[in-house]
CSV table of C-alpha atoms in Angstrom, one decimal:
chain,number,residue,atom,x,y,z
A,1,UNK,CA,0.5,226.8,84.7
A,2,UNK,CA,0.5,224.1,87.4
A,3,UNK,CA,2.9,221.9,85.4
A,4,UNK,CA,5.1,225.0,84.8
A,5,UNK,CA,5.2,225.8,88.5
A,6,UNK,CA,6.1,222.2,89.4
A,7,UNK,CA,8.9,222.2,86.8
A,8,UNK,CA,10.3,225.4,88.3
A,9,UNK,CA,10.2,223.9,91.8
A,10,UNK,CA,11.9,220.7,90.6
A,11,UNK,CA,14.6,222.7,88.8
A,12,UNK,CA,15.2,224.9,91.8
A,13,UNK,CA,15.4,221.9,94.0
A,14,UNK,CA,17.9,220.3,91.7
A,15,UNK,CA,20.0,223.4,91.5
A,16,UNK,CA,20.0,223.7,95.4
A,17,UNK,CA,21.0,220.0,95.6
A,18,UNK,CA,23.9,220.6,93.3
A,19,UNK,CA,25.0,223.7,95.2
A,20,UNK,CA,24.9,221.8,98.5
A,21,UNK,CA,26.9,219.0,97.0
A,22,UNK,CA,29.4,221.4,95.7
A,23,UNK,CA,29.7,223.2,99.1
A,24,UNK,CA,30.1,219.8,100.8
A,25,UNK,CA,32.9,218.8,98.5
A,26,UNK,CA,34.6,222.2,99.1
A,27,UNK,CA,34.2,221.7,102.9
A,28,UNK,CA,35.7,218.2,102.7
A,29,UNK,CA,38.6,219.5,100.6
A,30,UNK,CA,39.3,222.4,103.0
A,31,UNK,CA,39.1,220.1,106.0
A,32,UNK,CA,41.6,217.6,104.5
A,33,UNK,CA,43.9,220.5,103.5
A,34,UNK,CA,43.8,221.9,107.0
A,35,UNK,CA,44.5,218.5,108.5
A,36,UNK,CA,47.5,218.0,106.1
A,37,UNK,CA,48.8,221.5,107.1
A,38,UNK,CA,48.6,220.7,110.8
A,39,UNK,CA,50.7,217.5,110.3
A,40,UNK,CA,53.2,218.9,107.9
A,41,UNK,CA,53.8,221.9,110.1
A,42,UNK,CA,55.5,219.5,112.5
A,43,UNK,CA,58.3,219.1,110.0
A,44,UNK,CA,60.9,221.6,108.5
A,45,UNK,CA,59.3,224.0,106.0
A,46,UNK,CA,60.4,223.4,102.4
A,47,UNK,CA,60.7,225.9,99.6
A,48,UNK,CA,57.4,227.5,98.5
A,49,UNK,CA,56.8,225.5,95.3
A,50,UNK,CA,57.5,222.2,97.1
A,51,UNK,CA,55.1,223.3,99.9
A,52,UNK,CA,52.4,224.1,97.4
A,53,UNK,CA,52.8,220.8,95.4
A,54,UNK,CA,53.0,218.7,98.6
A,55,UNK,CA,49.9,220.3,100.2
A,56,UNK,CA,47.8,220.0,97.1
A,57,UNK,CA,48.9,216.5,96.2
A,58,UNK,CA,50.2,217.5,92.8
A,59,UNK,CA,53.8,216.5,93.4
A,60,UNK,CA,55.4,214.0,91.1
A,61,UNK,CA,56.6,210.6,92.3
A,62,UNK,CA,60.3,209.6,92.2
A,63,UNK,CA,59.7,207.3,89.3
A,64,UNK,CA,58.0,210.0,87.2
A,65,UNK,CA,60.8,212.4,87.9
A,66,UNK,CA,63.4,209.8,87.0
A,67,UNK,CA,61.6,209.1,83.7
A,68,UNK,CA,61.7,212.8,82.8
A,69,UNK,CA,65.4,213.0,83.6
A,70,UNK,CA,66.1,209.9,81.4
A,71,UNK,CA,64.1,211.5,78.6
A,72,UNK,CA,66.0,214.8,79.0
A,73,UNK,CA,69.4,213.0,78.9
A,74,UNK,CA,68.4,211.0,75.8
A,75,UNK,CA,67.2,214.2,74.1
A,76,UNK,CA,70.4,216.0,74.8
A,77,UNK,CA,73.1,213.3,74.9
A,78,UNK,CA,76.0,215.9,74.8
A,79,UNK,CA,74.4,218.3,77.3
A,80,UNK,CA,75.2,218.8,80.9
A,81,UNK,CA,72.8,219.9,83.7
A,82,UNK,CA,74.0,222.7,86.0
A,83,UNK,CA,72.4,223.5,89.3
A,84,UNK,CA,72.4,227.2,90.2
A,85,UNK,CA,71.8,228.3,93.8
A,86,UNK,CA,69.7,231.5,94.1
A,87,UNK,CA,69.3,232.3,97.7
A,88,UNK,CA,67.7,229.2,99.2
A,89,UNK,CA,66.3,228.0,95.9
A,90,UNK,CA,68.0,225.6,93.5
A,91,UNK,CA,67.3,226.0,89.7
A,92,UNK,CA,68.5,223.7,86.9
A,93,UNK,CA,70.3,225.2,83.9
A,94,UNK,CA,71.1,223.4,80.7
A,95,UNK,CA,74.5,223.7,79.1
A,96,UNK,CA,76.3,221.9,76.4
A,97,UNK,CA,79.7,220.3,76.1
A,98,UNK,CA,81.3,217.1,77.4
A,99,UNK,CA,83.8,218.9,79.7
A,100,UNK,CA,82.9,221.6,82.2
A,101,UNK,CA,85.1,224.6,82.4
A,102,UNK,CA,86.4,226.0,85.7
A,103,UNK,CA,87.5,229.6,86.2
A,104,UNK,CA,91.1,228.6,86.0
A,105,UNK,CA,90.8,226.8,82.8
A,106,UNK,CA,89.3,223.6,81.4
A,107,UNK,CA,89.2,220.4,83.5
A,108,UNK,CA,91.1,217.6,81.7
A,109,UNK,CA,88.9,214.6,82.3
A,110,UNK,CA,89.9,211.2,80.8
A,111,UNK,CA,87.1,209.1,79.4
A,112,UNK,CA,85.6,206.8,82.1
A,113,UNK,CA,86.6,203.2,81.7
A,114,UNK,CA,85.4,199.9,83.3
A,115,UNK,CA,87.7,197.4,85.0
A,116,UNK,CA,88.7,195.9,81.7
A,117,UNK,CA,89.8,199.3,80.3
A,118,UNK,CA,86.9,199.6,77.9
A,119,UNK,CA,85.5,203.1,77.5
A,120,UNK,CA,82.0,203.5,79.0
A,121,UNK,CA,79.2,204.6,76.6
A,122,UNK,CA,76.8,207.5,77.4
A,123,UNK,CA,74.2,204.9,78.3
A,124,UNK,CA,76.5,203.2,80.8
A,125,UNK,CA,77.4,206.5,82.4
A,126,UNK,CA,73.7,207.5,82.6
A,127,UNK,CA,72.9,204.1,84.2
A,128,UNK,CA,75.7,204.6,86.8
A,129,UNK,CA,74.4,208.1,87.6
A,130,UNK,CA,70.8,206.8,87.9
A,131,UNK,CA,72.0,204.1,90.3
A,132,UNK,CA,73.8,206.5,92.6
A,133,UNK,CA,71.3,209.4,92.6
A,134,UNK,CA,67.9,207.7,92.3
A,135,UNK,CA,68.1,204.0,93.2
A,136,UNK,CA,68.9,204.7,96.8
A,137,UNK,CA,65.5,206.3,97.4
A,138,UNK,CA,63.5,203.0,97.9
A,139,UNK,CA,66.3,201.2,99.7
A,140,UNK,CA,66.8,204.1,102.1
A,141,UNK,CA,63.1,204.5,102.7
A,142,UNK,CA,62.8,200.8,103.5
A,143,UNK,CA,65.8,201.0,105.9
A,144,UNK,CA,64.4,204.1,107.6
A,145,UNK,CA,60.9,202.6,107.9
A,146,UNK,CA,62.1,199.5,109.7
A,147,UNK,CA,64.5,201.5,111.8
A,148,UNK,CA,61.7,203.7,113.1
A,149,UNK,CA,59.6,200.6,113.7
A,150,UNK,CA,62.4,199.0,115.7
A,151,UNK,CA,63.1,202.2,117.8
A,152,UNK,CA,59.4,202.5,118.5
A,153,UNK,CA,59.4,199.0,119.9
A,154,UNK,CA,62.4,199.7,122.1
A,155,UNK,CA,61.8,203.0,123.9
A,156,UNK,CA,65.0,202.6,126.0
A,157,UNK,CA,67.2,202.6,122.8
A,158,UNK,CA,65.1,205.4,121.3
A,159,UNK,CA,65.6,207.6,124.3
A,160,UNK,CA,69.3,206.9,124.3
A,161,UNK,CA,69.5,208.0,120.7
A,162,UNK,CA,67.5,211.1,121.4
A,163,UNK,CA,69.8,212.0,124.3
A,164,UNK,CA,72.8,211.5,122.1
A,165,UNK,CA,71.4,213.9,119.5
A,166,UNK,CA,70.4,216.5,122.1
A,167,UNK,CA,73.9,216.4,123.6
A,168,UNK,CA,75.5,216.8,120.2
A,169,UNK,CA,73.3,219.8,119.3
A,170,UNK,CA,73.6,221.3,122.8
A,171,UNK,CA,70.6,223.6,122.3
A,172,UNK,CA,71.2,224.3,118.7
A,173,UNK,CA,68.7,223.8,115.9
A,174,UNK,CA,68.7,220.5,114.1
A,175,UNK,CA,69.3,222.5,110.9
A,176,UNK,CA,72.8,223.2,112.2
A,177,UNK,CA,73.9,219.5,111.9
A,178,UNK,CA,77.2,219.4,110.0
A,179,UNK,CA,78.8,216.5,108.2
A,180,UNK,CA,81.4,216.2,110.9
A,181,UNK,CA,78.7,215.8,113.6
A,182,UNK,CA,77.5,212.5,112.0
A,183,UNK,CA,80.5,210.6,113.3
A,184,UNK,CA,79.7,211.7,116.9
A,185,UNK,CA,76.5,209.5,117.0
A,186,UNK,CA,78.0,206.1,118.0
A,187,UNK,CA,74.9,204.6,119.6
A,188,UNK,CA,72.6,205.9,116.9
A,189,UNK,CA,75.0,204.3,114.3
A,190,UNK,CA,74.8,201.0,116.2
A,191,UNK,CA,71.0,201.1,116.1
A,192,UNK,CA,71.0,201.8,112.4
A,193,UNK,CA,73.4,198.9,111.7
A,194,UNK,CA,71.4,196.5,113.9
A,195,UNK,CA,68.2,197.5,112.1
A,196,UNK,CA,69.9,196.9,108.7
A,197,UNK,CA,70.9,193.5,110.0
A,198,UNK,CA,67.4,192.6,111.1
A,199,UNK,CA,65.7,194.1,108.0
A,200,UNK,CA,68.1,194.5,105.2
A,201,UNK,CA,66.5,196.7,102.4
A,202,UNK,CA,67.9,194.4,99.8
A,203,UNK,CA,67.5,190.7,100.8
A,204,UNK,CA,69.7,189.2,98.1
A,205,UNK,CA,72.1,190.0,95.4
A,206,UNK,CA,73.0,188.4,92.1
A,207,UNK,CA,76.7,187.9,93.1
A,208,UNK,CA,77.6,184.2,93.3
A,209,UNK,CA,80.3,182.1,94.9
A,210,UNK,CA,83.2,181.4,92.6
A,211,UNK,CA,84.0,178.0,94.3
A,212,UNK,CA,82.3,175.4,96.4
A,213,UNK,CA,82.2,176.3,100.1
A,214,UNK,CA,82.2,173.5,102.7
A,215,UNK,CA,80.0,174.1,105.8
A,216,UNK,CA,80.5,172.9,109.4
A,217,UNK,CA,77.8,170.3,109.2
A,218,UNK,CA,79.4,168.6,106.2
A,219,UNK,CA,77.1,170.1,103.5
A,220,UNK,CA,78.6,172.1,100.6
A,221,UNK,CA,77.4,175.3,99.2
A,222,UNK,CA,77.8,174.9,95.4
A,223,UNK,CA,79.6,177.5,93.3
A,224,UNK,CA,77.4,180.0,91.4
A,225,UNK,CA,74.9,179.9,94.3
A,226,UNK,CA,73.4,183.4,94.8
A,227,UNK,CA,74.2,185.2,98.0
A,228,UNK,CA,71.4,185.8,100.5
A,229,UNK,CA,71.9,188.9,102.6
A,230,UNK,CA,68.8,188.1,104.7
A,231,UNK,CA,69.9,184.5,105.3
A,232,UNK,CA,73.4,185.7,106.3
A,233,UNK,CA,72.0,188.3,108.8
A,234,UNK,CA,69.7,185.7,110.4
A,235,UNK,CA,72.2,182.8,110.6
A,236,UNK,CA,72.3,181.8,114.3
A,237,UNK,CA,75.8,180.6,113.9
A,238,UNK,CA,76.9,184.1,113.0
A,239,UNK,CA,74.4,186.1,115.1
A,240,UNK,CA,73.1,184.4,118.3
A,241,UNK,CA,69.4,185.1,118.9
A,242,UNK,CA,69.2,186.7,115.4
A,243,UNK,CA,65.7,188.1,115.9
A,244,UNK,CA,66.6,190.2,118.9
A,245,UNK,CA,67.2,193.9,118.4
A,246,UNK,CA,70.4,194.5,120.3
A,247,UNK,CA,72.4,197.5,119.1
A,248,UNK,CA,75.4,196.5,121.3
A,249,UNK,CA,76.2,193.8,118.8
A,250,UNK,CA,77.9,196.6,116.9
A,251,UNK,CA,79.8,198.2,119.7
A,252,UNK,CA,83.5,198.6,119.1
A,253,UNK,CA,84.3,195.7,121.5
A,254,UNK,CA,81.7,193.2,120.0
A,255,UNK,CA,82.5,194.2,116.4
A,256,UNK,CA,85.9,192.5,116.7
A,257,UNK,CA,84.2,189.1,117.4
A,258,UNK,CA,82.4,188.7,114.1
A,259,UNK,CA,83.6,188.6,110.5
A,260,UNK,CA,83.0,191.7,108.5
A,261,UNK,CA,81.4,189.5,105.8
A,262,UNK,CA,78.6,188.4,108.2
A,263,UNK,CA,77.1,191.9,108.0
A,264,UNK,CA,76.6,192.8,104.3
A,265,UNK,CA,73.5,195.1,104.0
A,266,UNK,CA,75.4,197.0,101.2
A,267,UNK,CA,76.9,193.7,99.8
A,268,UNK,CA,80.7,193.3,99.8
A,269,UNK,CA,83.8,193.2,97.7
A,270,UNK,CA,84.6,195.5,94.7
A,271,UNK,CA,81.0,195.5,93.5
A,272,UNK,CA,79.4,196.7,96.8
A,273,UNK,CA,77.0,199.6,97.0
A,274,UNK,CA,78.7,202.8,95.8
A,275,UNK,CA,76.3,204.9,97.9
A,276,UNK,CA,76.6,203.2,101.3
A,277,UNK,CA,78.4,206.1,102.9
A,278,UNK,CA,75.7,208.5,101.6
A,279,UNK,CA,72.9,206.2,102.7
A,280,UNK,CA,74.3,205.9,106.3
A,281,UNK,CA,74.7,209.7,106.5
A,282,UNK,CA,71.1,210.2,105.2
A,283,UNK,CA,69.7,207.8,107.8
A,284,UNK,CA,71.6,209.5,110.6
A,285,UNK,CA,70.2,212.9,109.6
A,286,UNK,CA,66.7,211.5,109.3
A,287,UNK,CA,66.9,209.9,112.7
A,288,UNK,CA,68.3,213.0,114.3
A,289,UNK,CA,65.6,215.2,112.8
A,290,UNK,CA,62.8,212.8,113.8
A,291,UNK,CA,63.8,212.0,117.3
A,292,UNK,CA,64.5,215.6,118.1
A,293,UNK,CA,60.8,216.4,117.4
A,294,UNK,CA,58.8,213.2,118.1
A,295,UNK,CA,58.5,210.2,120.3
A,296,UNK,CA,57.9,207.1,118.2
A,297,UNK,CA,55.4,204.5,119.4
A,298,UNK,CA,54.0,201.4,117.7
A,299,UNK,CA,50.3,201.2,116.9
A,300,UNK,CA,49.2,198.4,119.1
A,301,UNK,CA,45.7,198.4,117.5
A,302,UNK,CA,47.3,196.8,114.4
A,303,UNK,CA,48.8,193.3,114.1
A,304,UNK,CA,52.6,193.0,113.9
A,305,UNK,CA,53.8,193.6,110.4
A,306,UNK,CA,54.8,190.7,108.1
A,307,UNK,CA,57.8,190.9,105.9
A,308,UNK,CA,57.0,190.9,102.2
A,309,UNK,CA,59.7,189.1,100.2
A,310,UNK,CA,60.4,191.4,97.2
A,311,UNK,CA,63.4,193.1,95.7
A,312,UNK,CA,63.1,195.8,98.4
A,313,UNK,CA,62.0,194.4,101.8
A,314,UNK,CA,58.6,196.1,102.7
A,315,UNK,CA,55.8,195.2,105.1
A,316,UNK,CA,52.6,193.8,103.7
A,317,UNK,CA,50.4,196.7,104.9
A,318,UNK,CA,53.1,199.2,105.7
A,319,UNK,CA,54.6,200.0,109.1
A,320,UNK,CA,52.1,202.0,111.2
A,321,UNK,CA,53.5,204.3,114.0
A,322,UNK,CA,52.2,206.9,116.4
A,323,UNK,CA,54.2,210.1,116.5
A,324,UNK,CA,53.9,212.2,119.7
A,325,UNK,CA,55.5,215.7,119.5
A,326,UNK,CA,58.1,216.3,122.2
A,327,UNK,CA,57.2,218.7,125.0
A,328,UNK,CA,58.4,222.2,124.5
A,329,UNK,CA,57.6,223.7,127.9
A,330,UNK,CA,60.0,221.6,130.0
A,331,UNK,CA,62.8,221.6,127.4
A,332,UNK,CA,64.0,218.2,128.5
A,333,UNK,CA,62.5,216.2,125.6
A,334,UNK,CA,59.7,214.6,127.6
A,335,UNK,CA,56.6,213.7,125.7
A,336,UNK,CA,54.2,216.5,125.5
A,337,UNK,CA,50.4,216.6,125.4
A,338,UNK,CA,50.0,217.7,121.8
A,339,UNK,CA,48.4,215.9,119.0
A,340,UNK,CA,49.3,212.3,118.4
A,341,UNK,CA,50.0,211.8,114.7
A,342,UNK,CA,49.3,208.4,113.0
A,343,UNK,CA,51.4,207.6,110.0
A,344,UNK,CA,52.4,204.7,107.9
A,345,UNK,CA,56.1,204.2,107.0
A,346,UNK,CA,55.9,202.7,103.5
A,347,UNK,CA,59.0,201.4,102.0
A,348,UNK,CA,57.8,201.5,98.4
A,349,UNK,CA,58.6,204.5,96.4
A,350,UNK,CA,55.2,204.7,94.7
A,351,UNK,CA,53.3,205.3,97.9
A,352,UNK,CA,54.8,207.2,100.8
A,353,UNK,CA,52.4,208.6,103.4
């Protein structure tokens, strides 16, 4: 009887311990979920399914989504993907046929060809579409991360960009930004360009010189030498004090003093980046949405970031910033007394926090 009672006590203690551990795990999960909600509430609210996946951490990465699209295209080589808008939601719809049909009749589309007149295969077309639609994610993320870091270190430039955005909106919501408004942000554009000069997302390209290039000091750059974007942007002969963040380098007056080939974040020539206009527009919108809600500050408790030489230019441990919500009471965009959010701007597509 005594052994049986001891066994029951031990079993009851074990069950209680398991129950307490389960309750503790639930409490930790709920606390993390609540903290995530508080931070994400500072940003525009997405559609309900993206909200659910983002808050629960079940969302797919860009790379996984791209692999699924490639698999779908390979499975239906003669299919086409339609995107149908239902209210504020977007839904994909699979169709078939090489040529879409408009209400007024079929579109006569000639087969796409390369510069030599050769018809592009389905694989070539899919690769071009992947490059335009997906490959810009990591590069734009890197450019935005370094741009926010540079603005956080130069509050006078950050405030001028913020005032420019506020004057453009004139009391309207940031969701009302139109395509035409993006050309009315001249100083913000100068800051973006100077950040791309300091920290180009792509540091080098495989394009080579077609002939030997003599330099001023007598040395010669041999033909077939790869082109370094980072080296060009930090050449003191082209850019005096190259490490200084000075947006006025790109003012209309100063832009006339330097060659257009000394600023090549999107490469140059007929094989330059086909998405550069879209990338610039994307960065302007992201800056406008961010600066209209937050004051960016560098995390002084961490050491300065070190550039990590890879295909896409990241920092070794990310770029850590402090985001302070703008004051709402005074309505003048002065820093408020709300929560200060700490976040890492990571320029690698596999880990964005």
